[in-house]
mmCIF file of C-alpha atoms and ligand atoms in Angstrom:
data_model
loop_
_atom_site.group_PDB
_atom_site.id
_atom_site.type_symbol
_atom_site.label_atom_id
_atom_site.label_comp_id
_atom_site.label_asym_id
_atom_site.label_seq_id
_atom_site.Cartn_x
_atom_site.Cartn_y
_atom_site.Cartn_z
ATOM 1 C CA UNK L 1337 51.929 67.636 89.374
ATOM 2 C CA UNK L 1338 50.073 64.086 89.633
ATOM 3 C CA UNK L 1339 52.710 63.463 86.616
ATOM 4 C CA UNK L 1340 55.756 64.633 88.020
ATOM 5 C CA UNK L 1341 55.155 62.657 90.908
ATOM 6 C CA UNK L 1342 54.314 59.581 88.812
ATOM 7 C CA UNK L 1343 57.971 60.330 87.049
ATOM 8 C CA UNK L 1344 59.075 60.690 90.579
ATOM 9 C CA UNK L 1345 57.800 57.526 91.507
ATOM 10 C CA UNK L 1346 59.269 54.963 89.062
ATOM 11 C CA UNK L 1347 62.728 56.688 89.121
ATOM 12 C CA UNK L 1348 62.717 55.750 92.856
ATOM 13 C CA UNK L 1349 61.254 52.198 91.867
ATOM 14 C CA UNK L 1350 63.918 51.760 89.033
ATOM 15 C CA UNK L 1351 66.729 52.938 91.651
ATOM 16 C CA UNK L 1352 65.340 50.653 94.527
ATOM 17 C CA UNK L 1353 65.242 47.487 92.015
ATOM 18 C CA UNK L 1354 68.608 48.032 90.608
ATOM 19 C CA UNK L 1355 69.935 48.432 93.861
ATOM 20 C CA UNK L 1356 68.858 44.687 93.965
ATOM 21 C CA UNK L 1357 70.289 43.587 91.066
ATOM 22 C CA UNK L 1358 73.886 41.770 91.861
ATOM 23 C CA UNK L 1359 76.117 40.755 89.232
ATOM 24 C CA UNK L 1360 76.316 38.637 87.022
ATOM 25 C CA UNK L 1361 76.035 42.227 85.393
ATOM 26 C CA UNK L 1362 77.611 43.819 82.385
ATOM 27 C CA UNK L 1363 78.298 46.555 84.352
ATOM 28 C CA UNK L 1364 80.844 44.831 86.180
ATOM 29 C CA UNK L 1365 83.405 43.349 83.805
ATOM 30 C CA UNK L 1366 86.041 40.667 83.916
ATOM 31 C CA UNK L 1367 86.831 40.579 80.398
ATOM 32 C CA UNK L 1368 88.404 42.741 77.820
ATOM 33 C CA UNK L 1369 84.829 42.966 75.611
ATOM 34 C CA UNK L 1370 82.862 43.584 78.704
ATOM 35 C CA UNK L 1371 85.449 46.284 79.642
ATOM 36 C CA UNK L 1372 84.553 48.117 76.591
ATOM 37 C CA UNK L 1373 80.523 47.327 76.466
ATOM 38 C CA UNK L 1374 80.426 48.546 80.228
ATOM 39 C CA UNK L 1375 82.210 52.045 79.320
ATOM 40 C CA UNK L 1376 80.336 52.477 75.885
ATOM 41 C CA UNK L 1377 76.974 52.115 78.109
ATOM 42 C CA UNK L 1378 78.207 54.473 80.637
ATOM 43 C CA UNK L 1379 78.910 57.219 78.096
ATOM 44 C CA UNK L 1380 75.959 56.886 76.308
ATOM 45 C CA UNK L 1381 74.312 56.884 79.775
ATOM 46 C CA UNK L 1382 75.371 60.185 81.083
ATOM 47 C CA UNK L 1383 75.140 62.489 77.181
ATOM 48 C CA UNK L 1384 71.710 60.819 77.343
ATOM 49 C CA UNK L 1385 71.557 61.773 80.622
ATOM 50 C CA UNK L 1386 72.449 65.207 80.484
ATOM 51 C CA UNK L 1387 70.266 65.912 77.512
ATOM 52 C CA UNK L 1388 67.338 64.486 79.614
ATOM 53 C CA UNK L 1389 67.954 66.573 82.535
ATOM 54 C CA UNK L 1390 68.324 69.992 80.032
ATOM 55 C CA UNK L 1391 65.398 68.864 77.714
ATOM 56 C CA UNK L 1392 63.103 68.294 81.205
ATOM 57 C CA UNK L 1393 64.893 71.368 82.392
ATOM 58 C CA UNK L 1394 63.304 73.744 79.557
ATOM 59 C CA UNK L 1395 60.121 72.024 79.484
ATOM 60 C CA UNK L 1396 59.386 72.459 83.498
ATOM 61 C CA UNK L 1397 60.480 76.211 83.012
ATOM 62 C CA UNK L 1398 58.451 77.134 79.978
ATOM 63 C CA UNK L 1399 55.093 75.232 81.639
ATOM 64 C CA UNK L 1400 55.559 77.318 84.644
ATOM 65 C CA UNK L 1401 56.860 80.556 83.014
ATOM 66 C CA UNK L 1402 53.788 80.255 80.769
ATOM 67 C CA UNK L 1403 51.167 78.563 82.737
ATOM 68 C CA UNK L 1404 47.442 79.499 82.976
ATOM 69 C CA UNK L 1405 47.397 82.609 85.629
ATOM 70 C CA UNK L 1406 44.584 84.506 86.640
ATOM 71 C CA UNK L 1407 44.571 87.934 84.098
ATOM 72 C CA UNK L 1408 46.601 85.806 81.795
ATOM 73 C CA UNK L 1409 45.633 86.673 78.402
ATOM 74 C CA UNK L 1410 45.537 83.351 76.344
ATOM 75 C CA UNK L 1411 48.316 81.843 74.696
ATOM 76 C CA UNK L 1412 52.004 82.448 75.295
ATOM 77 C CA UNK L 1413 53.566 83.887 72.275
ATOM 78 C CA UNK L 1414 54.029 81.503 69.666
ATOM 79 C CA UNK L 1415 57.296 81.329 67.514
ATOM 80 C CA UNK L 1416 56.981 80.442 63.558
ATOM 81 C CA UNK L 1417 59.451 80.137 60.860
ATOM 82 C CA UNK L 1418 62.709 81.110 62.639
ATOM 83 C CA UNK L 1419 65.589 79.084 61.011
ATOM 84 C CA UNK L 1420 67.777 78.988 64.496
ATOM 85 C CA UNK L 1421 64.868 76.828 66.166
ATOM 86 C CA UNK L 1422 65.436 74.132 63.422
ATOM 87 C CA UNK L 1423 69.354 74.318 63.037
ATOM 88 C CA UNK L 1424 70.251 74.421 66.399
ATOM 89 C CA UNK L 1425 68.278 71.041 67.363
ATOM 90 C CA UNK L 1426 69.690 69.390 63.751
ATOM 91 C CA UNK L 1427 72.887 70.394 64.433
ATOM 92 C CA UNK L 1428 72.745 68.852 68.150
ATOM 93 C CA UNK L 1429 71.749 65.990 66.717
ATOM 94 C CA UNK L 1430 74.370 65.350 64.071
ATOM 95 C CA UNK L 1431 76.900 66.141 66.664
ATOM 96 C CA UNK L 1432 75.238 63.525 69.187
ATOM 97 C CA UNK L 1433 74.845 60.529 66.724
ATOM 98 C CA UNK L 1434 78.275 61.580 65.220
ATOM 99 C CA UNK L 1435 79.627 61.385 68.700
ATOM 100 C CA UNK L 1436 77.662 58.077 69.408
ATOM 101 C CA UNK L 1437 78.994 56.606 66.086
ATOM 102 C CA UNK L 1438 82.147 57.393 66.476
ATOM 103 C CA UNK L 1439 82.034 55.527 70.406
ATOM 104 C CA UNK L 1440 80.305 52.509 68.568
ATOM 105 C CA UNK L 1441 82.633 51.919 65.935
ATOM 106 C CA UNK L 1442 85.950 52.344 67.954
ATOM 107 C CA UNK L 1443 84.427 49.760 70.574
ATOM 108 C CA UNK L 1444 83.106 47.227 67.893
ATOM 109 C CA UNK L 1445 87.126 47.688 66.900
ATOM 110 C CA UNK L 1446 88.304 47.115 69.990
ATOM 111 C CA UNK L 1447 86.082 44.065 70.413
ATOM 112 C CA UNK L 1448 86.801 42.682 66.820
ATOM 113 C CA UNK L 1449 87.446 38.723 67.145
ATOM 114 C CA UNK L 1450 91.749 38.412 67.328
ATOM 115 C CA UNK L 1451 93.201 36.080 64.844
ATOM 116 C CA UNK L 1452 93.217 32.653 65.869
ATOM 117 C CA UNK L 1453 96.788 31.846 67.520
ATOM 118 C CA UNK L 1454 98.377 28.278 68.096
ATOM 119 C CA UNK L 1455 98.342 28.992 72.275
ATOM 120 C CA UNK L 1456 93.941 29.637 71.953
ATOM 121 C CA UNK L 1457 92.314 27.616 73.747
ATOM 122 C CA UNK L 1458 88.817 26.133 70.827
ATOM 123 C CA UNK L 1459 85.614 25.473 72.558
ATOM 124 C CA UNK L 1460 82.835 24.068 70.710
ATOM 125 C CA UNK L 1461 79.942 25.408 72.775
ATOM 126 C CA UNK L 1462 76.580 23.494 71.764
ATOM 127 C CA UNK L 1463 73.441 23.900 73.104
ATOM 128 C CA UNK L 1464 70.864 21.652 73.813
ATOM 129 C CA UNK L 1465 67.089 21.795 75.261
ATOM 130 C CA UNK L 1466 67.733 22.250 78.431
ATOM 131 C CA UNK L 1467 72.029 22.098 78.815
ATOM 132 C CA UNK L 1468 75.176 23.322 77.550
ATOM 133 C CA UNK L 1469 77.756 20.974 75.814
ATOM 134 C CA UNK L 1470 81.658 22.258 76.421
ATOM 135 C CA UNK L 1471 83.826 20.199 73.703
ATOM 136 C CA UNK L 1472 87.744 21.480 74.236
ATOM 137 C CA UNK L 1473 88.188 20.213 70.562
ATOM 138 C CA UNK L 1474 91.782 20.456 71.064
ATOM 139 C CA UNK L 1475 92.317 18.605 74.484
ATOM 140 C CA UNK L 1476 89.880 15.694 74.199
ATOM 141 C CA UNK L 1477 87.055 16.621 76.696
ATOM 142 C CA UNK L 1478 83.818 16.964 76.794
ATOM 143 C CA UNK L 1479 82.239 18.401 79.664
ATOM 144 C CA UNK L 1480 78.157 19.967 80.385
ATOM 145 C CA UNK L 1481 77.562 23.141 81.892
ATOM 146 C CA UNK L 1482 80.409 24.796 83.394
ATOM 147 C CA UNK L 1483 83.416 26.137 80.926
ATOM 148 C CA UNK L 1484 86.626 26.022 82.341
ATOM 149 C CA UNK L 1485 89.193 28.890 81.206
ATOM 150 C CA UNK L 1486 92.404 29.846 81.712
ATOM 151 C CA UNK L 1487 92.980 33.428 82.999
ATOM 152 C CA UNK L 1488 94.289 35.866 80.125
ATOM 153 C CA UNK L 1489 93.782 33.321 77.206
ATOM 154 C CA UNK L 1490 91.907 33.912 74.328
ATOM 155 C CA UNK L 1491 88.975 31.208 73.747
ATOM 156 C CA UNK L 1492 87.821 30.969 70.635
ATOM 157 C CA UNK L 1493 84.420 29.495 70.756
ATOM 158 C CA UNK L 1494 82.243 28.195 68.104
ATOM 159 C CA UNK L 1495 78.970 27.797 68.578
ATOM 160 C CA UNK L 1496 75.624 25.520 67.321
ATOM 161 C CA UNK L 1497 72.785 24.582 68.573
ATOM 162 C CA UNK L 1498 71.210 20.203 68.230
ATOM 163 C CA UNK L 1499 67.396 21.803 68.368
ATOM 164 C CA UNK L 1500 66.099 24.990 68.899
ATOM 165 C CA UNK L 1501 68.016 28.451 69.090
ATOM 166 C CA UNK L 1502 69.529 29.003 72.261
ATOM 167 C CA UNK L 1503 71.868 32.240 72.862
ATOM 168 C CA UNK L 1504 75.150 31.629 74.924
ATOM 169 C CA UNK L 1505 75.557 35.113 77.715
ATOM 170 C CA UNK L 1506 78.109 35.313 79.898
ATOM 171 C CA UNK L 1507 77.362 38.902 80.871
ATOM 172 C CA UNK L 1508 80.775 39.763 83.023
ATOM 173 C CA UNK L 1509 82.733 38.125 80.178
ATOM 174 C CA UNK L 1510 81.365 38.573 76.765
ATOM 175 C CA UNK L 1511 78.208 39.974 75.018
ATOM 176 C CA UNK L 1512 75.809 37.751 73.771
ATOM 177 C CA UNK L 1513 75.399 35.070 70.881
ATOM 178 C CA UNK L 1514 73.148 33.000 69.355
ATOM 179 C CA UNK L 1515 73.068 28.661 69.176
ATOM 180 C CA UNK L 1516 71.632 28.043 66.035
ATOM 181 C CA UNK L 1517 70.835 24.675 64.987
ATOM 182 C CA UNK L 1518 72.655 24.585 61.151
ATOM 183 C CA UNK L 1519 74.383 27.441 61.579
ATOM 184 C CA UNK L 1520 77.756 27.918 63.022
ATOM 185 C CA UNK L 1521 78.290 31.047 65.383
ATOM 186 C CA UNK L 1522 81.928 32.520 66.535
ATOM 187 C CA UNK L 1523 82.647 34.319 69.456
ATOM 188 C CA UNK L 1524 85.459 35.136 71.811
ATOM 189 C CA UNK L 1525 86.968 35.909 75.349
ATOM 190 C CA UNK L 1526 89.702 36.957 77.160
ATOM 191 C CA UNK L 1527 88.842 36.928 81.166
ATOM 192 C CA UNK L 1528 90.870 39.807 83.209
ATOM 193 C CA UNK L 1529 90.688 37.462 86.756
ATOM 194 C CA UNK L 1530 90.065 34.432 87.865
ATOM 195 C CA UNK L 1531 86.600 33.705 89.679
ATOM 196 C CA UNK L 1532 83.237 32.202 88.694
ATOM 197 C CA UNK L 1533 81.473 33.887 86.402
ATOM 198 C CA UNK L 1534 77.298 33.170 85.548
ATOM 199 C CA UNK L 1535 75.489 33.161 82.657
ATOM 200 C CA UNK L 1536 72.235 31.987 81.079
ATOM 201 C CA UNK L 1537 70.330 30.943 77.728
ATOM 202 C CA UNK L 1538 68.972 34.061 76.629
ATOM 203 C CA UNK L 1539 66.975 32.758 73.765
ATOM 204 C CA UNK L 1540 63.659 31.708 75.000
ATOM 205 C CA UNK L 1541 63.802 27.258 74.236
ATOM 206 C CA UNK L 1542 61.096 26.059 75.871
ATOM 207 C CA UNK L 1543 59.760 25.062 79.036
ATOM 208 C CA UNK L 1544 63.069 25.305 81.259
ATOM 209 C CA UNK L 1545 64.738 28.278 79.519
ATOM 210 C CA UNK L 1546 65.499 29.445 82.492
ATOM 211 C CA UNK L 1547 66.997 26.475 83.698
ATOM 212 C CA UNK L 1548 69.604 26.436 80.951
ATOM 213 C CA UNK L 1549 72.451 28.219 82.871
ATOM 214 C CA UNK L 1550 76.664 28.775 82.160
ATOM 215 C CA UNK L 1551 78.982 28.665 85.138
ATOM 216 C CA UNK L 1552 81.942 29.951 83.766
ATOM 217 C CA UNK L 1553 85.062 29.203 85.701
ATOM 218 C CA UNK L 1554 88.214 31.220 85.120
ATOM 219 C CA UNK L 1555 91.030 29.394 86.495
ATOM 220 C CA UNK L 1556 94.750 30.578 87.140
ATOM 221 C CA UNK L 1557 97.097 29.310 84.589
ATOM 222 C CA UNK L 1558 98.126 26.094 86.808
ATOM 223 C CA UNK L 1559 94.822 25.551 88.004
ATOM 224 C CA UNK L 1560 93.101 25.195 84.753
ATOM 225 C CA UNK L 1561 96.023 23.008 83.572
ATOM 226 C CA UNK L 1562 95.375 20.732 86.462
ATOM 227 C CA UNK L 1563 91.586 20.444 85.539
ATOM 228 C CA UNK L 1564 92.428 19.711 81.886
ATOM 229 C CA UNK L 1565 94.826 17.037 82.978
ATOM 230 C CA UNK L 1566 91.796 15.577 85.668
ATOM 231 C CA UNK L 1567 89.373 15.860 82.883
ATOM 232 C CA UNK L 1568 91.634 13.871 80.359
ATOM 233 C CA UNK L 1569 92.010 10.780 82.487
ATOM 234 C CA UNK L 1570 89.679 7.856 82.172
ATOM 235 C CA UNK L 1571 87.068 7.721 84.305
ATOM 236 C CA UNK L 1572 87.453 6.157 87.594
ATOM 237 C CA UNK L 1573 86.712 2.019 87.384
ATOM 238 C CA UNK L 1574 84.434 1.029 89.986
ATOM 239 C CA UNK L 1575 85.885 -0.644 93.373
ATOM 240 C CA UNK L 1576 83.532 -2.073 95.868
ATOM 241 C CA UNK L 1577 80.496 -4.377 94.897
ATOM 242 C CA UNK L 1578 77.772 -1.870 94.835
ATOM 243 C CA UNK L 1579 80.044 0.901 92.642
ATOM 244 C CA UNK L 1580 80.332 -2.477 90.097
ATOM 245 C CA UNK L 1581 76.546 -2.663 89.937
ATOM 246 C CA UNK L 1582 76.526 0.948 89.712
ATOM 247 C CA UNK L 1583 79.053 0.573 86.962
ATOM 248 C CA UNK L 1584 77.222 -1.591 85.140
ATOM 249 C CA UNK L 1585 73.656 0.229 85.013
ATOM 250 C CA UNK L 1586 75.979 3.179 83.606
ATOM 251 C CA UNK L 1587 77.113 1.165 81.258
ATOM 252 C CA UNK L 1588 74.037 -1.028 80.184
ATOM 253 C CA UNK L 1589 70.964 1.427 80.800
ATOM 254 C CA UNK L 1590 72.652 5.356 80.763
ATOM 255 C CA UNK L 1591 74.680 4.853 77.784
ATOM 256 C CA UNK L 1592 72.062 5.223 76.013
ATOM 257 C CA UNK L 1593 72.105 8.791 76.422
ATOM 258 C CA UNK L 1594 75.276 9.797 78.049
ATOM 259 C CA UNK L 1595 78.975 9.003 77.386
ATOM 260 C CA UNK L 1596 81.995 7.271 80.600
ATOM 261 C CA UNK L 1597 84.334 7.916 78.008
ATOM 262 C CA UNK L 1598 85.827 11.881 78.389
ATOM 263 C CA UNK L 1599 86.637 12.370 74.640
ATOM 264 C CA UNK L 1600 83.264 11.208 73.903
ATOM 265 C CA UNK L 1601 83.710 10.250 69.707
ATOM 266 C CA UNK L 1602 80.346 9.390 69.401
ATOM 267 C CA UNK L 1603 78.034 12.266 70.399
ATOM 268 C CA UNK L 1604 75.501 11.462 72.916
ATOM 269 C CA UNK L 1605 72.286 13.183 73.420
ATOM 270 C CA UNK L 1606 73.074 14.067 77.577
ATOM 271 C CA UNK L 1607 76.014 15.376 79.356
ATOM 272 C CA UNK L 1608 79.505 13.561 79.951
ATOM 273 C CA UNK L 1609 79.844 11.499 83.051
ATOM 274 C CA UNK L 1610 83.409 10.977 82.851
ATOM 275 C CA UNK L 1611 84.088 13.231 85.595
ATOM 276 C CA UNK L 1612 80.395 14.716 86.944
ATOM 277 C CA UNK L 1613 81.385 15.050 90.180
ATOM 278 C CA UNK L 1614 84.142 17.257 89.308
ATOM 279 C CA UNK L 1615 81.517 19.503 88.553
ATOM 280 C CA UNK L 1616 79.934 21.849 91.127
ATOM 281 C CA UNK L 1617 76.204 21.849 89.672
ATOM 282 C CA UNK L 1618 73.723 19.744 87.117
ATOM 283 C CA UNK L 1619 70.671 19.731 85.514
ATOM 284 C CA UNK L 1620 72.098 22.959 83.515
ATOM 285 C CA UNK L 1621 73.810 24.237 86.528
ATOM 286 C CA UNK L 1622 70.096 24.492 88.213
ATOM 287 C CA UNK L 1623 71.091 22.254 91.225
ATOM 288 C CA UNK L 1624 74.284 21.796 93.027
ATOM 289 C CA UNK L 1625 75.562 18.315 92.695
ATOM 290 C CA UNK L 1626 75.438 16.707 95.928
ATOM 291 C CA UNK L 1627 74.818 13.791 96.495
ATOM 292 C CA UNK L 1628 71.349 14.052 97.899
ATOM 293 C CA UNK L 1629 70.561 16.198 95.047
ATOM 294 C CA UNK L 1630 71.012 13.831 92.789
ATOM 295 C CA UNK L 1631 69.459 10.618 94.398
ATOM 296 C CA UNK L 1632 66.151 13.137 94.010
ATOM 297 C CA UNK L 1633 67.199 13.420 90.528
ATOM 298 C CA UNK L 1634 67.326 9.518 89.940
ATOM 299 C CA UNK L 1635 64.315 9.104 92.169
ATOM 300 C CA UNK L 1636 61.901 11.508 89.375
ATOM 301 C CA UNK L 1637 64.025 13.859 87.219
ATOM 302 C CA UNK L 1638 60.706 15.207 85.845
ATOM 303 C CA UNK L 1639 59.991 16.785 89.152
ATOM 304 C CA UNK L 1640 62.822 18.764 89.397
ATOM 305 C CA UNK L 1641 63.506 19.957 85.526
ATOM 306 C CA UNK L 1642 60.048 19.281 83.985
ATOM 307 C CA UNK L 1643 60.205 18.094 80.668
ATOM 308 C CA UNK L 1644 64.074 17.431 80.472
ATOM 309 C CA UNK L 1645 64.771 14.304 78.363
ATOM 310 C CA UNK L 1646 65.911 12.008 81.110
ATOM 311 C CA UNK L 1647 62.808 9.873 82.262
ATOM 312 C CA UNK L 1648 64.070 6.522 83.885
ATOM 313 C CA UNK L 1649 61.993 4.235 86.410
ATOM 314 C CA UNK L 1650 64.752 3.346 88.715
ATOM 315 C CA UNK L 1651 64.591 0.991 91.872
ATOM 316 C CA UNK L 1652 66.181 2.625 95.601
ATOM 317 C CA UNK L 1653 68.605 -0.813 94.891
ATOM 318 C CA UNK L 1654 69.935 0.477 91.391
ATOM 319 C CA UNK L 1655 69.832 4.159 92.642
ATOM 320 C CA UNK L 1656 72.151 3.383 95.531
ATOM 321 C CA UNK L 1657 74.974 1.218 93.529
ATOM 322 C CA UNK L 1658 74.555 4.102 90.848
ATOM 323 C CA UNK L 1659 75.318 6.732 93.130
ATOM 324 C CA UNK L 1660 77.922 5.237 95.097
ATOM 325 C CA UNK L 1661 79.181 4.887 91.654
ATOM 326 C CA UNK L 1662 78.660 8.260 90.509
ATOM 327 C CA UNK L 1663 79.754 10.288 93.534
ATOM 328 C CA UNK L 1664 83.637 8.864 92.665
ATOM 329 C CA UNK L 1665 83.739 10.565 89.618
ATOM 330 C CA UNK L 1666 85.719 13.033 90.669
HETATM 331 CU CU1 CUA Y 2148 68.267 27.581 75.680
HETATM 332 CU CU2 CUA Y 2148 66.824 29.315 76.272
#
C-alpha cells in the first residue's frame, strides 16, 4: 500500500507541475512538423497508456486475488510451459511496435524537408556562445536573436555553429537541431499563424546556456515584408551632437566586434546594430531592450550575462551619446 500511494503521489506531482508548464510547448503547435510531432506523441501516449492501465490492472488483481490470507496454503498455483502465455505477449508486441512503426515512418514522411522552391525564404542560422546569428542570405540582413518569418512560407534554414555545439528548438514550430561548428545542419518550417513563438539552445554551451534564447516572430505576409524592407535600409546617421559622439564610439571602439552596416560582408564576432532597436530583446533575447536595460548593459555587461564576450570600461559621458545613439536604431 505504502507503494501505491508513493505511485499515487508523483502522478499527482507530475499532473500539478505540468499544469504549470505554459507553452512554448510541443504540444501546442503552430507549424506543420509540430502538427504531426504533437499527434504522434499523443497516440503513442494513450496505446501506452492503455497498456499501463491493463498491465497495472492484472497485476493489482492477481496480488490481491492471491495474497497471503490466514489458512492460505503457500503459493498460488504456478503456470509452466504453456505456449499461449508466450505467444499472446509476442504477438502484442509485434502488433504494438508494428503499429508504432508504422505512426513513425508516415510522420517522418510527412515531415520530410520539401524541395527547395524559388519563393523560400534561406536563413543561415549560426550560433554563437551565448547568441543566435539570423543571416536572410537572400535579402541582405543580418539580424541576432529574433527570426522573422512570413506566415505559410517555407524557411529553409541552414545551420552551423562559430564554437561549441549549440542546438536550435523552436518547440511550437519545429523539432530540434543541432549547431555544429564544421558541420552544416538543414532544417525547415512552415508556421500555421502568426504570433511570437520561443525557443532556446538546447545543447548545453557553457556558462549562459540558458541565456541563449530564439524569439521567433511569425509575421503576416505584409508585415514581414515591411520588416525586411526596415531591415534593408542603412542604418539611421546620427543627428544631434551627442548621437554624433555616440556615432563615432560605434564606429571607432564597437566595430571591433559588431557590424552598422545591415548586410554585414565581413562577419563580426557580436550581433548587428543596424537596426537593434527594432528588436524587442538582447543579450540572446535574455533582457528586453529598453533603454534602461541597456545603459546597465554598457555600465558592466558581465553582471548581467556573466562571461559573454563584451567587456568594455565605458565612461556615463560615452554611455549617454552611445545610447542616445543607439535607441534611434529603429
Ligand atoms: Cu548554445 Cu546551449
Amino acid at each position: 500500500m505504502k507503494i501505491l500511494r508513493r505511485v499515487a503521489g508523483l502522478a499527482a506531482l507530475s499532473l500539478v507541475l505540468s499544469g504549470c508548464a505554459s507553452s512554448p510547448s510541443f504540444l501546442d503547435p503552430a507549424s506543420l512538423i509540430s502538427d504531426h510531432q504533437a499527434a504522434l506523441y499523443r497516440d503513442i501516449l494513450v496505446e501506452s497508456g492503455l497498456i499501463f492501465v491493463v498491465v497495472i490492472a492484472a497485476l493489482v488483481w492477481s496480488l490481491i486475488r492471491d495474497r497471503d490470507r490466514a489458512g492460505s496454503k503457500g503459493l498460488a498455483p504456478q503456470v509452466y510451459g504453456k505456449l499461449s502465455w508466450v505467444a499472446i505477449p509476442v504477438l502484442m508486441i509485434v502488433l504494438l511496435d508494428g503499429a508504432d512503426f508504422a505512426w513513425m515512418t508516415q510522420t517522418m514522411r510527412a515531415i520530410a524537408a520539401p524541395a527547395p522552391a524559388a519563393q523560400d525564404i534561406n536563413v543561415h542560422v549560426i550560433g554563437h556562445r551565448w547568441w543566435w546569428e539570423f543571416d536572410y542570405t537572400d535579402l541582405g540582413i543580418k539580424t541576432a536573436n529574433e527570426l522573422h518569418l512570413p506566415v505559410g512560407a517555407t524557411v529553409q534554414i541552414t545551420l552551423d555553429s562559430v564554437d561549441v555545439i549549440h542546438s536550435f528548438w523552436v518547440p511550437q514550430l519545429t523539432g530540434k537541431t543541432d549547431a555544429i561548428p564544421g558541420q552544416t545542419n538543414h532544417m525547415w518550417l512552415t508556421a500555421d499563424s502568426p504570433g511570437l513563438f520561443t525557443g532556446q539552445c538546447t545543447e548545453f554551451c557553457g556558462v549562459e546556456h540558458a541565456m541563449m534564447r530564439i524569439h521567433a516572430v511569425v509575421d503576416t505576409q505584409a508585415g514581414f515584408s515591411a520588416w525586411v524592407a526596415n531591415q534593408q535600409k542603412a542604418a539611421r546617421e546620427p543627428l544631434t551632437v551627442s548621437q554624433r559622439f555616440g556615432h563615432q564610439i560605434v564606429t571607432s571602439v564597437c566595430a571591433t566586434c559588431h557590424s552598422l552596416d545591415p548586410a554585414e560582408p565581413q562577419p563580426k564576432v557580436g550581433p548587428n546594430l543596424a537596426h537593434l532597436f527594432s528588436r524587442s530583446t538582447f543579450a540572446g533575447a535574455t533582457y528586453d531592450l529598453n533603454e534602461e536595460n541597456l545603459r546597465s548593459w554598457l555600465q558592466d555587461t558581465q553582471a548581467m550575462k556573466p562571461g559573454n564576450g563584451m567587456d568594455l570600461k565605458l565612461s556615463s559621458y560615452q554611455i549617454h551619446d552611445l545610447l542616445a545613439y543607439l535607441t534611434t536604431l529603429k
